[in-house]
Amino acid sequence: MKFGKTFEKELEEDEIPEEWIEKSIHYKPLKKSINRVVDEMERIGLSKHVAADPEHCHLYYEFERHGDSLEARLKFEGNSDDETESIRSERLKLASDHEFFDDLYHQYTELEQFNQSHEEELLTKIQLLSSMIKQLTDGNNKHKSDMYLWREIFNQYVDFKLDLKTHFNRKTFNQFVQHITELKLIKSFKHTKQNEKFFNKFCDLNLELIQFLKFEKLNAIAVKKIIKKFDKHTMLQSRKNLTKMVTFHESKLSTQSMEQIICTDIVRVIPQLDDYLCPICFAIAYKPVRLSCDHFFCLRCMIKLQRRGEKKCPMCRDTVVMDATEQNIDYQLMELMKHQFPDEVKSKKKLNDREVTEESLQALYGGGQCTIV
Ligand SMILES: [Zn+2]
Ligand SMILES: [Zn+2]
Protein backbone atom coordinates (compact mmCIF):
# COMPACT_ATOMS: atom_id res chain seq x y z
CA MET A 1 0.00 0.00 0.00
CA LYS A 2 1.19 3.50 -0.79
CA PHE A 3 2.37 5.47 2.19
CA GLY A 4 -0.15 8.28 1.70
CA LYS A 5 -2.96 5.77 2.05
CA THR A 6 -1.35 3.93 5.00
CA PHE A 7 -0.79 7.23 6.76
CA GLU A 8 -4.45 8.23 6.46
CA LYS A 9 -5.63 4.77 7.42
CA GLU A 10 -3.49 4.53 10.52
CA LEU A 11 -4.53 7.97 11.75
CA GLU A 12 -8.12 6.90 11.30
CA GLU A 13 -7.75 3.47 12.90
CA ASP A 14 -6.26 4.94 16.03
CA GLU A 15 -9.15 7.36 16.26
CA ILE A 16 -6.79 10.32 16.27
CA PRO A 17 -8.89 13.43 17.07
CA GLU A 18 -9.86 15.67 14.17
CA GLU A 19 -7.99 18.67 15.58
CA TRP A 20 -4.75 16.69 15.69
CA ILE A 21 -5.19 15.49 12.12
CA GLU A 22 -5.50 19.10 11.00
CA LYS A 23 -2.03 19.64 12.46
CA SER A 24 -0.51 16.61 10.81
CA ILE A 25 1.60 16.55 7.66
CA HIS A 26 -0.61 16.90 4.55
CA TYR A 27 1.07 14.16 2.64
CA LYS A 28 -1.10 13.97 -0.44
CA PRO A 29 -1.12 17.71 -1.31
CA LEU A 30 2.65 17.73 -0.86
CA LYS A 31 2.90 14.85 -3.28
CA LYS A 32 0.87 16.87 -5.78
CA SER A 33 3.21 19.79 -5.46
CA ILE A 34 6.15 17.46 -6.21
CA ASN A 35 4.33 16.57 -9.44
CA ARG A 36 4.14 20.24 -10.31
CA VAL A 37 7.91 20.55 -9.89
CA VAL A 38 8.42 17.53 -12.13
CA ASP A 39 6.08 19.08 -14.72
CA GLU A 40 7.97 22.35 -14.71
CA MET A 41 11.31 20.58 -15.05
CA GLU A 42 9.99 18.70 -18.02
CA ARG A 43 8.59 21.87 -19.55
CA ILE A 44 11.92 23.65 -19.44
CA GLY A 45 13.91 20.57 -20.40
CA LEU A 46 15.76 20.34 -17.11
CA SER A 47 14.70 16.82 -16.27
CA LYS A 48 16.29 15.50 -19.46
CA HIS A 49 19.66 16.91 -18.50
CA VAL A 50 19.55 15.51 -15.00
CA ALA A 51 18.28 12.16 -16.21
CA ALA A 52 20.91 11.98 -18.96
CA ASP A 53 23.85 12.45 -16.66
CA PRO A 54 22.84 12.07 -13.03
CA GLU A 55 26.46 11.37 -12.03
CA HIS A 56 27.87 14.65 -13.21
CA CYS A 57 24.91 16.89 -13.31
CA HIS A 58 24.65 17.33 -9.60
CA LEU A 59 21.82 19.66 -8.66
CA TYR A 60 21.22 20.13 -4.97
CA TYR A 61 19.47 22.44 -2.56
CA GLU A 62 20.76 24.65 0.17
CA PHE A 63 18.42 26.05 2.79
CA GLU A 64 18.34 28.97 5.13
CA ARG A 65 15.82 29.86 7.80
CA HIS A 66 14.30 33.33 7.72
CA GLY A 67 11.96 33.73 10.67
CA ASP A 68 9.24 31.21 10.10
CA SER A 69 9.99 30.65 6.44
CA LEU A 70 12.62 28.64 4.66
CA GLU A 71 14.62 29.87 1.71
CA ALA A 72 15.59 27.18 -0.77
CA ARG A 73 18.40 27.70 -3.27
CA LEU A 74 19.03 25.27 -6.08
CA LYS A 75 22.74 24.82 -6.70
CA PHE A 76 24.71 23.27 -9.47
CA GLU A 77 27.89 21.30 -9.21
CA GLY A 78 29.52 19.37 -12.05
CA ASN A 79 31.38 19.46 -15.32
CA SER A 80 31.14 22.73 -17.16
CA ASP A 81 32.40 21.60 -20.52
CA ASP A 82 29.15 20.61 -22.15
CA GLU A 83 25.66 21.99 -22.35
CA THR A 84 25.00 21.56 -18.65
CA GLU A 85 26.76 24.92 -18.47
CA SER A 86 23.60 26.44 -19.84
CA ILE A 87 21.59 24.96 -17.01
CA ARG A 88 23.81 26.70 -14.54
CA SER A 89 23.50 30.09 -16.16
CA GLU A 90 19.89 30.17 -17.21
CA ARG A 91 17.66 27.66 -15.62
CA LEU A 92 18.69 27.20 -12.05
CA LYS A 93 15.63 28.88 -10.66
CA LEU A 94 12.42 26.94 -10.54
CA ALA A 95 9.11 28.60 -9.91
CA SER A 96 7.26 25.65 -8.41
CA ASP A 97 9.72 24.18 -5.90
CA HIS A 98 9.15 26.94 -3.36
CA GLU A 99 5.56 25.92 -2.93
CA PHE A 100 6.67 22.46 -1.82
CA PHE A 101 9.36 23.65 0.58
CA ASP A 102 7.20 26.45 2.00
CA ASP A 103 4.29 24.13 2.64
CA LEU A 104 6.43 21.43 4.17
CA TYR A 105 8.30 23.83 6.41
CA HIS A 106 5.14 25.58 7.53
CA GLN A 107 3.46 22.27 8.36
CA TYR A 108 6.55 21.09 10.18
CA THR A 109 6.83 24.18 12.41
CA GLU A 110 3.14 24.11 13.32
CA LEU A 111 3.31 20.43 14.12
CA GLU A 112 6.47 20.80 16.16
CA GLN A 113 4.78 23.50 18.25
CA PHE A 114 1.68 21.41 18.69
CA ASN A 115 3.70 18.35 19.75
CA GLN A 116 5.66 20.28 22.32
CA SER A 117 2.69 21.94 23.94
CA HIS A 118 0.68 18.75 23.91
CA GLU A 119 3.53 16.90 25.54
CA GLU A 120 3.58 19.41 28.38
CA GLU A 121 -0.15 19.12 28.73
CA LEU A 122 0.02 15.35 29.02
CA LEU A 123 2.80 15.45 31.58
CA THR A 124 0.74 17.85 33.68
CA LYS A 125 -2.28 15.56 33.47
CA ILE A 126 -0.19 12.60 34.63
CA GLN A 127 1.16 14.52 37.60
CA LEU A 128 -2.29 15.72 38.53
CA LEU A 129 -3.78 12.24 38.48
CA SER A 130 -0.95 10.78 40.52
CA SER A 131 -1.36 13.44 43.18
CA MET A 132 -5.11 12.80 43.32
CA ILE A 133 -4.65 9.06 43.79
CA LYS A 134 -1.97 9.71 46.37
CA GLN A 135 -4.21 12.03 48.36
CA LEU A 136 -7.02 9.56 48.31
CA THR A 137 -4.97 6.71 49.68
CA ASP A 138 -2.33 8.47 51.73
CA GLY A 139 -2.09 6.75 55.09
CA ASN A 140 -5.76 7.16 55.70
CA ASN A 141 -7.25 4.19 57.49
CA LYS A 142 -10.69 4.85 56.09
CA HIS A 143 -9.26 4.10 52.66
CA LYS A 144 -7.08 1.17 53.66
CA SER A 145 -8.83 -1.41 51.51
CA ASP A 146 -8.92 0.96 48.53
CA MET A 147 -5.19 1.47 48.83
CA TYR A 148 -4.69 -2.29 48.65
CA LEU A 149 -6.89 -2.43 45.57
CA TRP A 150 -4.90 0.26 43.80
CA ARG A 151 -1.75 -1.61 44.68
CA GLU A 152 -3.23 -4.72 43.11
CA ILE A 153 -4.28 -2.82 39.97
CA PHE A 154 -0.82 -1.37 39.51
CA ASN A 155 0.79 -4.74 40.13
CA GLN A 156 -1.42 -6.14 37.41
CA TYR A 157 -0.44 -3.24 35.16
CA VAL A 158 3.28 -3.86 35.61
CA ASP A 159 2.87 -7.64 35.23
CA PHE A 160 0.73 -7.28 32.14
CA LYS A 161 3.36 -5.09 30.54
CA LEU A 162 6.14 -7.54 31.44
CA ASP A 163 4.18 -10.41 29.91
CA LEU A 164 3.64 -8.42 26.73
CA LYS A 165 7.39 -7.94 26.27
CA THR A 166 6.38 -5.09 24.01
CA HIS A 167 4.77 -1.70 24.44
CA PHE A 168 1.14 -1.08 25.02
CA ASN A 169 -0.90 -0.23 22.00
CA ARG A 170 -4.64 0.39 21.90
CA LYS A 171 -5.44 -3.26 21.52
CA THR A 172 -3.21 -4.60 24.28
CA PHE A 173 -4.19 -1.81 26.62
CA ASN A 174 -7.85 -2.66 26.15
CA GLN A 175 -6.97 -6.26 26.99
CA PHE A 176 -5.51 -5.02 30.23
CA VAL A 177 -8.69 -3.12 31.06
CA GLN A 178 -10.70 -6.22 30.25
CA HIS A 179 -8.48 -8.23 32.57
CA ILE A 180 -8.99 -5.76 35.42
CA THR A 181 -12.73 -5.87 34.83
CA GLU A 182 -12.73 -9.67 35.01
CA LEU A 183 -10.89 -9.52 38.32
CA LYS A 184 -13.73 -7.28 39.59
CA LEU A 185 -11.18 -4.97 41.19
CA ILE A 186 -12.97 -1.74 40.36
CA LYS A 187 -16.26 -2.98 41.74
CA SER A 188 -14.54 -3.89 45.01
CA PHE A 189 -13.56 -0.33 45.88
CA LYS A 190 -15.15 0.87 49.08
CA HIS A 191 -15.44 4.38 47.70
CA THR A 192 -16.49 3.06 44.33
CA LYS A 193 -17.56 6.22 42.53
CA GLN A 194 -14.46 8.26 43.15
CA ASN A 195 -12.03 5.43 42.52
CA GLU A 196 -13.84 4.35 39.40
CA LYS A 197 -13.51 7.89 38.16
CA PHE A 198 -9.78 7.82 38.81
CA PHE A 199 -9.40 4.46 37.14
CA ASN A 200 -11.18 5.75 34.05
CA LYS A 201 -8.90 8.76 34.06
CA PHE A 202 -5.92 6.45 34.32
CA CYS A 203 -7.15 4.51 31.28
CA ASP A 204 -7.92 7.64 29.26
CA LEU A 205 -4.48 8.96 29.97
CA ASN A 206 -2.84 5.74 28.85
CA LEU A 207 -4.86 5.73 25.65
CA GLU A 208 -4.12 9.36 24.96
CA LEU A 209 -0.41 8.72 25.41
CA ILE A 210 -0.56 5.73 23.08
CA GLN A 211 -2.38 7.84 20.47
CA PHE A 212 -0.06 10.77 20.81
CA LEU A 213 3.09 8.69 20.46
CA LYS A 214 1.67 7.02 17.39
CA PHE A 215 0.74 10.43 15.96
CA GLU A 216 4.24 11.79 16.53
CA LYS A 217 5.84 8.73 15.00
CA LEU A 218 3.61 8.66 11.92
CA ASN A 219 4.25 12.31 11.18
CA ALA A 220 8.00 11.96 11.54
CA ILE A 221 7.86 9.10 9.02
CA ALA A 222 5.68 11.20 6.69
CA VAL A 223 8.26 13.99 6.65
CA LYS A 224 11.08 11.58 5.87
CA LYS A 225 9.07 9.86 3.14
CA ILE A 226 7.94 13.01 1.38
CA ILE A 227 11.49 14.38 1.21
CA LYS A 228 12.70 11.08 -0.17
CA LYS A 229 9.91 11.21 -2.73
CA PHE A 230 10.85 14.72 -3.78
CA ASP A 231 14.43 13.66 -4.45
CA LYS A 232 13.42 10.49 -6.23
CA HIS A 233 10.94 12.13 -8.59
CA THR A 234 12.79 15.35 -9.37
CA MET A 235 16.27 13.81 -9.20
CA LEU A 236 17.29 17.01 -7.42
CA GLN A 237 18.95 16.51 -4.09
CA SER A 238 17.35 18.10 -1.08
CA ARG A 239 17.42 15.41 1.57
CA LYS A 240 20.83 15.99 3.08
CA ASN A 241 20.29 19.66 3.82
CA LEU A 242 16.54 19.65 4.29
CA THR A 243 16.34 16.90 6.92
CA LYS A 244 18.33 19.07 9.32
CA MET A 245 15.75 21.83 8.98
CA VAL A 246 12.72 19.68 9.74
CA THR A 247 13.90 17.39 12.51
CA PHE A 248 11.45 16.94 15.35
CA HIS A 249 12.62 17.42 18.94
CA GLU A 250 13.32 14.33 20.98
CA SER A 251 10.04 13.53 22.67
CA LYS A 252 10.01 13.32 26.44
CA LEU A 253 7.31 10.74 25.99
CA SER A 254 9.07 8.11 23.93
CA THR A 255 7.31 4.77 24.21
CA GLN A 256 9.58 3.41 26.86
CA SER A 257 9.54 6.51 28.93
CA MET A 258 5.76 6.61 28.71
CA GLU A 259 5.66 3.43 30.74
CA GLN A 260 8.30 4.83 33.02
CA ILE A 261 6.25 7.96 33.50
CA ILE A 262 3.13 5.97 34.31
CA CYS A 263 5.11 3.65 36.57
CA THR A 264 7.13 6.23 38.44
CA ASP A 265 4.57 9.00 38.62
CA ILE A 266 1.42 7.02 39.13
CA VAL A 267 2.23 3.45 40.05
CA ARG A 268 4.91 4.52 42.54
CA VAL A 269 2.46 6.82 44.24
CA ILE A 270 1.44 3.76 46.16
CA PRO A 271 4.51 2.08 47.64
CA GLN A 272 4.95 -1.55 46.63
CA LEU A 273 5.65 -4.21 49.23
CA ASP A 274 8.66 -5.54 47.29
CA ASP A 275 10.61 -2.42 48.19
CA TYR A 276 10.05 -2.98 51.91
CA LEU A 277 10.89 -6.62 52.30
CA CYS A 278 13.63 -7.85 54.61
CA PRO A 279 16.19 -9.59 52.37
CA ILE A 280 16.67 -12.33 54.97
CA CYS A 281 13.14 -13.45 55.85
CA PHE A 282 11.36 -12.02 52.77
CA ALA A 283 8.57 -10.64 54.93
CA ILE A 284 8.01 -6.94 55.52
CA ALA A 285 11.06 -5.49 57.29
CA TYR A 286 9.17 -4.43 60.40
CA LYS A 287 10.75 -2.94 62.63
CA PRO A 288 13.43 -1.87 60.21
CA VAL A 289 17.07 -1.64 61.34
CA ARG A 290 19.14 0.40 58.94
CA LEU A 291 22.83 -0.43 58.88
CA SER A 292 25.50 2.17 58.14
CA CYS A 293 25.75 0.72 54.60
CA ASP A 294 22.10 1.84 54.19
CA HIS A 295 20.66 -1.68 53.83
CA PHE A 296 17.78 -2.43 56.12
CA PHE A 297 16.52 -5.64 57.74
CA CYS A 298 13.84 -6.50 60.20
CA LEU A 299 14.80 -6.27 63.85
CA ARG A 300 14.40 -9.99 64.49
CA CYS A 301 16.74 -10.97 61.63
CA MET A 302 19.30 -8.42 62.82
CA ILE A 303 19.25 -9.81 66.36
CA LYS A 304 19.73 -13.33 64.99
CA LEU A 305 22.69 -12.21 62.84
CA GLN A 306 24.36 -10.62 65.84
CA ARG A 307 23.77 -13.65 68.05
CA ARG A 308 25.41 -15.86 65.47
CA GLY A 309 28.31 -13.41 65.35
CA GLU A 310 27.93 -12.71 61.65
CA LYS A 311 29.69 -9.40 61.13
CA LYS A 312 29.02 -8.77 57.46
CA CYS A 313 25.92 -7.23 55.88
CA PRO A 314 24.32 -10.03 53.82
CA MET A 315 23.72 -7.59 50.98
CA CYS A 316 27.05 -5.80 50.52
CA ARG A 317 29.44 -7.74 52.83
CA ASP A 318 30.43 -4.57 54.72
CA THR A 319 31.52 -5.29 58.29
CA VAL A 320 28.73 -3.26 59.86
CA VAL A 321 26.38 -5.71 61.56
CA MET A 322 27.92 -5.59 65.05
CA ASP A 323 27.74 -1.77 65.13
CA ALA A 324 23.96 -1.82 64.95
CA THR A 325 22.14 -0.80 68.12
CA GLU A 326 18.67 0.42 68.95
CA GLN A 327 19.77 3.74 67.45
CA ASN A 328 19.67 2.08 64.04
CA ILE A 329 15.93 1.54 64.04
CA ASP A 330 14.55 3.67 61.23
CA TYR A 331 11.42 5.13 62.84
CA GLN A 332 10.42 7.16 59.83
CA LEU A 333 10.44 4.09 57.65
CA MET A 334 8.60 2.20 60.37
CA GLU A 335 5.79 4.77 60.37
CA LEU A 336 5.53 4.58 56.60
CA MET A 337 5.24 0.79 56.77
CA LYS A 338 2.49 1.03 59.38
CA HIS A 339 0.52 3.41 57.16
CA GLN A 340 1.11 1.77 53.84
CA PHE A 341 1.14 -1.89 54.75
CA PRO A 342 -1.05 -2.22 57.84
CA ASP A 343 -2.04 -5.83 57.12
CA GLU A 344 1.50 -7.03 56.48
CA VAL A 345 2.80 -5.25 59.58
CA LYS A 346 0.11 -6.86 61.70
CA SER A 347 0.96 -10.41 60.65
CA LYS A 348 4.67 -9.73 60.98
CA LYS A 349 4.10 -8.50 64.54
CA LYS A 350 2.22 -11.67 65.36
CA LEU A 351 5.06 -13.77 64.00
CA ASN A 352 7.62 -11.80 66.01
CA ASP A 353 5.62 -12.19 69.21
CA ARG A 354 5.40 -15.91 68.74
CA GLU A 355 9.14 -16.20 68.16
CA VAL A 356 9.90 -14.12 71.23
CA THR A 357 7.63 -16.30 73.34
CA GLU A 358 9.23 -19.47 72.04
CA GLU A 359 12.67 -18.09 72.76
CA SER A 360 11.80 -17.14 76.31
CA LEU A 361 10.42 -20.61 76.88
CA GLN A 362 13.62 -22.08 75.49
CA ALA A 363 15.71 -19.87 77.73
CA LEU A 364 13.67 -20.87 80.73
CA TYR A 365 13.61 -24.57 80.16
CA GLY A 366 16.69 -25.03 77.95
CA GLY A 367 17.13 -26.81 74.63
CA GLY A 368 13.50 -26.32 73.79
CA GLN A 369 12.61 -29.46 75.80
CA CYS A 370 10.09 -28.95 78.42
CA THR A 371 11.45 -30.40 81.64
CA ILE A 372 8.34 -29.92 83.62
CA VAL A 373 6.81 -33.22 84.20
ZN1 LIG B 1 13.83 -10.36 58.39
ZN1 LIG C 1 24.87 -3.56 53.30
Short mmCIF file of N, CA, C and O and ligand atoms in Angstrom, two decimals, residues 291 293 295 313 315-318 320, ligand 2:
data_model
loop_
_atom_site.label_atom_id
_atom_site.label_comp_id
_atom_site.label_asym_id
_atom_site.label_seq_id
_atom_site.Cartn_x
_atom_site.Cartn_y
_atom_site.Cartn_z
N LEU A 291 21.40 -0.37 58.61
CA LEU A 291 22.83 -0.43 58.88
C LEU A 291 23.54 0.78 58.27
O LEU A 291 22.96 1.48 57.45
N CYS A 293 25.62 0.85 56.06
CA CYS A 293 25.75 0.72 54.60
C CYS A 293 24.45 1.07 53.90
O CYS A 293 24.36 1.00 52.68
N HIS A 295 21.58 -0.55 54.00
CA HIS A 295 20.66 -1.68 53.83
C HIS A 295 19.83 -1.84 55.10
O HIS A 295 20.32 -1.57 56.19
N CYS A 313 27.26 -7.47 56.44
CA CYS A 313 25.92 -7.23 55.88
C CYS A 313 25.68 -8.24 54.76
O CYS A 313 26.49 -8.37 53.85
N MET A 315 23.93 -8.18 52.29
CA MET A 315 23.72 -7.59 50.98
C MET A 315 25.04 -7.12 50.36
O MET A 315 25.29 -7.37 49.18
N CYS A 316 25.86 -6.41 51.12
CA CYS A 316 27.05 -5.80 50.52
C CYS A 316 28.35 -6.29 51.15
O CYS A 316 29.43 -5.87 50.72
N ARG A 317 28.27 -7.16 52.15
CA ARG A 317 29.44 -7.74 52.83
C ARG A 317 30.28 -6.71 53.58
O ARG A 317 31.44 -6.98 53.91
N ASP A 318 29.73 -5.55 53.87
CA ASP A 318 30.43 -4.57 54.72
C ASP A 318 30.40 -5.07 56.16
O ASP A 318 29.40 -5.64 56.59
N VAL A 320 29.50 -4.30 59.16
CA VAL A 320 28.73 -3.26 59.86
C VAL A 320 27.69 -3.82 60.82
O VAL A 320 27.10 -3.06 61.60
ZN ZN B 2 24.87 -3.56 53.30
#
